[in-house]
Amino acid sequence: GAVVSQHPSRVICKSGTSVKIECRSLDFQATTMFWYRQFPKKSLMLMATSNEGSKATYEQGVEKDKFLINHASLTLSTLTVTSAHPEDSSFYICSAGRAGAEQYFGPGTRLTVT
Amino acid sequence: DAKTTQPPSMDCAEGRAANLPCNHSTISGNEYVYWYRQIHSQGPQYIIHGLKNNETNEMASLIITEDRKSSTLILPHATLRDTAVYYCIVLGSAGSARQLTFGSGTQLTVLP
């Protein structure tokens, strides 16, 4: 199947700093990428839909100014958690897809804010 | 997209078939049934999907009832590495242009 990578896999940052997470589709072009967040023992919750060349669409309750999404190319989307707080600590997962094929997920990024 | 209902947990002996049920009684005629699984601390992995007919691939088989109100994912010979949370998702179209809505899933534990 198609490969989606995320970087970094784990990151620890101090409260108040910003963290950027990259999501790449390695062997196909993805016009749409999705960002999910998962808290311990909970299911994945969609945060936003990232469309190449246009603004991201955020789910209700997700602050767009706090979770900055950029989808500058067909193979790369980035999520920046700005002014991170301990409650932002979570498992962040991206997925990428193309019409007529299954959606593929990245391995996830574990963010810990101290 | 139609809502799905899955048992919260199941156990299965290693080497035996694991049968994971999913109810989707409000599914409409053009909606597909997708199955993903998530091994602990990893991203979800696509398993299989179907519309009306039963499907089989190298990972699993998907049996969809004739009225399409329920389905069963079958792992024919479960191994310890199949321990994961399995998600049944109904999606209004084949293809991945739409986001997936994850329910609680079924925690499958394969026992040695």
PDB file of N, CA and C in Angstrom, chain A residues 32 34 36 38 42-44 46 49 59 91 93 97-108 110, chain B residues 34 36 38 40-46 49 87 91 94-105:
ATOM      1  N   THR A  32      -5.653  15.955  -0.830  1.00  0.00           N
ATOM      2  CA  THR A  32      -6.289  16.154   0.469  1.00  0.00           C
ATOM      3  C   THR A  32      -5.565  15.350   1.536  1.00  0.00           C
ATOM      4  N   PHE A  34      -5.603  14.767   5.949  1.00  0.00           N
ATOM      5  CA  PHE A  34      -6.409  14.978   7.147  1.00  0.00           C
ATOM      6  C   PHE A  34      -5.518  14.897   8.380  1.00  0.00           C
ATOM      7  N   TYR A  36      -5.652  14.216  12.508  1.00  0.00           N
ATOM      8  CA  TYR A  36      -6.433  13.665  13.610  1.00  0.00           C
ATOM      9  C   TYR A  36      -5.638  13.812  14.904  1.00  0.00           C
ATOM     10  N   GLN A  38      -5.540  12.006  18.913  1.00  0.00           N
ATOM     11  CA  GLN A  38      -6.011  10.861  19.687  1.00  0.00           C
ATOM     12  C   GLN A  38      -5.460  10.949  21.100  1.00  0.00           C
ATOM     13  N   LYS A  42      -8.681   6.641  23.723  1.00  0.00           N
ATOM     14  CA  LYS A  42      -9.801   7.223  22.984  1.00  0.00           C
ATOM     15  C   LYS A  42      -9.627   6.984  21.492  1.00  0.00           C
ATOM     16  N   SER A  43     -10.680   7.236  20.763  1.00  0.00           N
ATOM     17  CA  SER A  43     -10.621   7.059  19.322  1.00  0.00           C
ATOM     18  C   SER A  43     -10.035   8.302  18.650  1.00  0.00           C
ATOM     19  N   LEU A  44      -9.746   8.183  17.369  1.00  0.00           N
ATOM     20  CA  LEU A  44      -9.226   9.317  16.619  1.00  0.00           C
ATOM     21  C   LEU A  44     -10.325  10.358  16.420  1.00  0.00           C
ATOM     22  N   LEU A  46     -11.082  13.839  14.217  1.00  0.00           N
ATOM     23  CA  LEU A  46     -10.627  14.686  13.127  1.00  0.00           C
ATOM     24  C   LEU A  46     -10.461  16.114  13.610  1.00  0.00           C
ATOM     25  N   THR A  49      -9.156  19.321   7.769  1.00  0.00           N
ATOM     26  CA  THR A  49      -8.911  18.811   6.419  1.00  0.00           C
ATOM     27  C   THR A  49      -8.000  19.794   5.711  1.00  0.00           C
ATOM     28  N   GLU A  59     -12.473  21.443  12.099  1.00  0.00           N
ATOM     29  CA  GLU A  59     -13.665  20.913  12.750  1.00  0.00           C
ATOM     30  C   GLU A  59     -14.075  21.856  13.888  1.00  0.00           C
ATOM     31  N   PHE A  91      -1.494  12.300  20.707  1.00  0.00           N
ATOM     32  CA  PHE A  91      -0.960  11.553  19.556  1.00  0.00           C
ATOM     33  C   PHE A  91      -1.599  12.179  18.321  1.00  0.00           C
ATOM     34  N   ILE A  93      -2.045  12.286  14.252  1.00  0.00           N
ATOM     35  CA  ILE A  93      -1.937  11.372  13.113  1.00  0.00           C
ATOM     36  C   ILE A  93      -2.454  12.068  11.867  1.00  0.00           C
ATOM     37  N   GLY A  97      -4.945  10.830   0.988  1.00  0.00           N
ATOM     38  CA  GLY A  97      -5.714  10.017   0.080  1.00  0.00           C
ATOM     39  C   GLY A  97      -5.810  10.639  -1.291  1.00  0.00           C
ATOM     40  N   ARG A  98      -6.279   9.861  -2.206  1.00  0.00           N
ATOM     41  CA  ARG A  98      -6.528  10.326  -3.560  1.00  0.00           C
ATOM     42  C   ARG A  98      -7.818   9.665  -4.033  1.00  0.00           C
ATOM     43  N   ALA A  99      -8.473  10.294  -4.920  1.00  0.00           N
ATOM     44  CA  ALA A  99      -9.766   9.808  -5.376  1.00  0.00           C
ATOM     45  C   ALA A  99      -9.637   8.387  -5.919  1.00  0.00           C
ATOM     46  N   GLY A 100     -10.566   7.539  -5.521  1.00  0.00           N
ATOM     47  CA  GLY A 100     -10.604   6.184  -6.034  1.00  0.00           C
ATOM     48  C   GLY A 100      -9.688   5.208  -5.336  1.00  0.00           C
ATOM     49  N   ALA A 101      -9.059   5.637  -4.270  1.00  0.00           N
ATOM     50  CA  ALA A 101      -8.151   4.740  -3.546  1.00  0.00           C
ATOM     51  C   ALA A 101      -8.376   4.901  -2.053  1.00  0.00           C
ATOM     52  N   GLU A 102      -7.832   3.969  -1.296  1.00  0.00           N
ATOM     53  CA  GLU A 102      -8.024   4.019   0.144  1.00  0.00           C
ATOM     54  C   GLU A 102      -7.214   5.163   0.752  1.00  0.00           C
ATOM     55  N   GLN A 103      -7.623   5.531   1.958  1.00  0.00           N
ATOM     56  CA  GLN A 103      -6.893   6.549   2.689  1.00  0.00           C
ATOM     57  C   GLN A 103      -5.799   5.862   3.492  1.00  0.00           C
ATOM     58  N   TYR A 104      -4.616   6.462   3.499  1.00  0.00           N
ATOM     59  CA  TYR A 104      -3.484   5.878   4.199  1.00  0.00           C
ATOM     60  C   TYR A 104      -3.035   6.801   5.313  1.00  0.00           C
ATOM     61  N   PHE A 105      -2.665   6.196   6.422  1.00  0.00           N
ATOM     62  CA  PHE A 105      -2.321   6.947   7.617  1.00  0.00           C
ATOM     63  C   PHE A 105      -0.823   6.939   7.876  1.00  0.00           C
ATOM     64  N   GLY A 106      -0.364   8.028   8.449  1.00  0.00           N
ATOM     65  CA  GLY A 106       1.004   8.083   8.912  1.00  0.00           C
ATOM     66  C   GLY A 106       1.147   7.339  10.228  1.00  0.00           C
ATOM     67  N   PRO A 107       2.374   7.158  10.684  1.00  0.00           N
ATOM     68  CA  PRO A 107       2.621   6.403  11.912  1.00  0.00           C
ATOM     69  C   PRO A 107       2.311   7.179  13.183  1.00  0.00           C
ATOM     70  N   GLY A 108       2.037   8.476  13.057  1.00  0.00           N
ATOM     71  CA  GLY A 108       1.684   9.266  14.225  1.00  0.00           C
ATOM     72  C   GLY A 108       2.870   9.974  14.855  1.00  0.00           C
ATOM     73  N   ARG A 110       3.906  11.557  18.656  1.00  0.00           N
ATOM     74  CA  ARG A 110       3.567  11.680  20.076  1.00  0.00           C
ATOM     75  C   ARG A 110       4.125  13.005  20.586  1.00  0.00           C
TER      76      ARG A 110
ATOM     77  N   TYR B  34     -15.970   0.014   5.362  1.00  0.00           N
ATOM     78  CA  TYR B  34     -14.519  -0.033   5.440  1.00  0.00           C
ATOM     79  C   TYR B  34     -14.095  -0.586   6.797  1.00  0.00           C
ATOM     80  N   TYR B  36     -10.596  -0.682   9.240  1.00  0.00           N
ATOM     81  CA  TYR B  36      -9.239  -0.286   9.562  1.00  0.00           C
ATOM     82  C   TYR B  36      -8.885  -0.900  10.909  1.00  0.00           C
ATOM     83  N   GLN B  38      -5.911  -0.421  14.295  1.00  0.00           N
ATOM     84  CA  GLN B  38      -4.870   0.400  14.873  1.00  0.00           C
ATOM     85  C   GLN B  38      -4.166  -0.394  15.954  1.00  0.00           C
ATOM     86  N   HIS B  40      -1.408  -0.617  18.835  1.00  0.00           N
ATOM     87  CA  HIS B  40      -1.088   0.362  19.866  1.00  0.00           C
ATOM     88  C   HIS B  40       0.041   1.303  19.452  1.00  0.00           C
ATOM     89  N   SER B  41      -0.239   2.625  19.577  1.00  0.00           N
ATOM     90  CA  SER B  41       0.746   3.683  19.305  1.00  0.00           C
ATOM     91  C   SER B  41       1.195   3.728  17.849  1.00  0.00           C
ATOM     92  N   GLN B  42       0.349   3.248  16.937  1.00  0.00           N
ATOM     93  CA  GLN B  42       0.635   3.364  15.509  1.00  0.00           C
ATOM     94  C   GLN B  42      -0.550   4.020  14.821  1.00  0.00           C
ATOM     95  N   GLY B  43      -0.342   4.434  13.582  1.00  0.00           N
ATOM     96  CA  GLY B  43      -1.450   4.964  12.806  1.00  0.00           C
ATOM     97  C   GLY B  43      -2.349   3.848  12.319  1.00  0.00           C
ATOM     98  N   PRO B  44      -3.614   4.147  12.038  1.00  0.00           N
ATOM     99  CA  PRO B  44      -4.525   3.110  11.534  1.00  0.00           C
ATOM    100  C   PRO B  44      -4.033   2.513  10.218  1.00  0.00           C
ATOM    101  N   GLN B  45      -4.401   1.264  10.013  1.00  0.00           N
ATOM    102  CA  GLN B  45      -4.000   0.529   8.812  1.00  0.00           C
ATOM    103  C   GLN B  45      -5.255   0.072   8.084  1.00  0.00           C
ATOM    104  N   TYR B  46      -5.316   0.331   6.796  1.00  0.00           N
ATOM    105  CA  TYR B  46      -6.442  -0.137   5.988  1.00  0.00           C
ATOM    106  C   TYR B  46      -6.426  -1.660   5.909  1.00  0.00           C
ATOM    107  N   HIS B  49     -12.451  -3.241   2.226  1.00  0.00           N
ATOM    108  CA  HIS B  49     -13.733  -2.557   2.140  1.00  0.00           C
ATOM    109  C   HIS B  49     -14.622  -3.278   1.133  1.00  0.00           C
ATOM    110  N   TYR B  87     -11.677  -0.971  13.587  1.00  0.00           N
ATOM    111  CA  TYR B  87     -12.724   0.011  13.351  1.00  0.00           C
ATOM    112  C   TYR B  87     -13.507  -0.328  12.088  1.00  0.00           C
ATOM    113  N   LEU B  91     -18.771   4.646   4.705  1.00  0.00           N
ATOM    114  CA  LEU B  91     -18.354   5.821   3.949  1.00  0.00           C
ATOM    115  C   LEU B  91     -19.201   5.943   2.703  1.00  0.00           C
ATOM    116  N   ALA B  94     -16.617   5.243  -2.400  1.00  0.00           N
ATOM    117  CA  ALA B  94     -15.302   4.619  -2.421  1.00  0.00           C
ATOM    118  C   ALA B  94     -14.270   5.697  -2.696  1.00  0.00           C
ATOM    119  N   GLY B  95     -13.078   5.473  -2.232  1.00  0.00           N
ATOM    120  CA  GLY B  95     -12.078   6.506  -2.432  1.00  0.00           C
ATOM    121  C   GLY B  95     -11.915   7.345  -1.198  1.00  0.00           C
ATOM    122  N   SER B  96     -10.918   8.110  -1.170  1.00  0.00           N
ATOM    123  CA  SER B  96     -10.440   8.664   0.084  1.00  0.00           C
ATOM    124  C   SER B  96     -10.545  10.179   0.152  1.00  0.00           C
ATOM    125  N   ALA B  97     -11.397  10.772  -0.641  1.00  0.00           N
ATOM    126  CA  ALA B  97     -11.459  12.222  -0.612  1.00  0.00           C
ATOM    127  C   ALA B  97     -12.181  12.743   0.627  1.00  0.00           C
ATOM    128  N   ARG B  98     -12.787  11.861   1.391  1.00  0.00           N
ATOM    129  CA  ARG B  98     -13.540  12.286   2.563  1.00  0.00           C
ATOM    130  C   ARG B  98     -12.875  11.774   3.821  1.00  0.00           C
ATOM    131  N   GLN B  99     -13.072  12.543   4.906  1.00  0.00           N
ATOM    132  CA  GLN B  99     -12.466  12.133   6.166  1.00  0.00           C
ATOM    133  C   GLN B  99     -13.190  10.915   6.722  1.00  0.00           C
ATOM    134  N   LEU B 100     -12.494  10.162   7.546  1.00  0.00           N
ATOM    135  CA  LEU B 100     -13.076   8.987   8.191  1.00  0.00           C
ATOM    136  C   LEU B 100     -13.528   9.353   9.594  1.00  0.00           C
ATOM    137  N   THR B 101     -14.699   8.886   9.959  1.00  0.00           N
ATOM    138  CA  THR B 101     -15.216   9.094  11.303  1.00  0.00           C
ATOM    139  C   THR B 101     -15.047   7.804  12.088  1.00  0.00           C
ATOM    140  N   PHE B 102     -14.203   7.851  13.091  1.00  0.00           N
ATOM    141  CA  PHE B 102     -13.897   6.662  13.869  1.00  0.00           C
ATOM    142  C   PHE B 102     -14.813   6.569  15.082  1.00  0.00           C
ATOM    143  N   GLY B 103     -15.420   5.400  15.247  1.00  0.00           N
ATOM    144  CA  GLY B 103     -16.162   5.112  16.468  1.00  0.00           C
ATOM    145  C   GLY B 103     -15.215   4.566  17.513  1.00  0.00           C
ATOM    146  N   SER B 104     -15.766   3.814  18.436  1.00  0.00           N
ATOM    147  CA  SER B 104     -14.944   3.269  19.520  1.00  0.00           C
ATOM    148  C   SER B 104     -14.175   2.023  19.103  1.00  0.00           C
ATOM    149  N   GLY B 105     -14.658   1.318  18.094  1.00  0.00           N
ATOM    150  CA  GLY B 105     -13.970   0.127  17.616  1.00  0.00           C
ATOM    151  C   GLY B 105     -14.070  -1.054  18.565  1.00  0.00           C
TER     152      GLY B 105
END
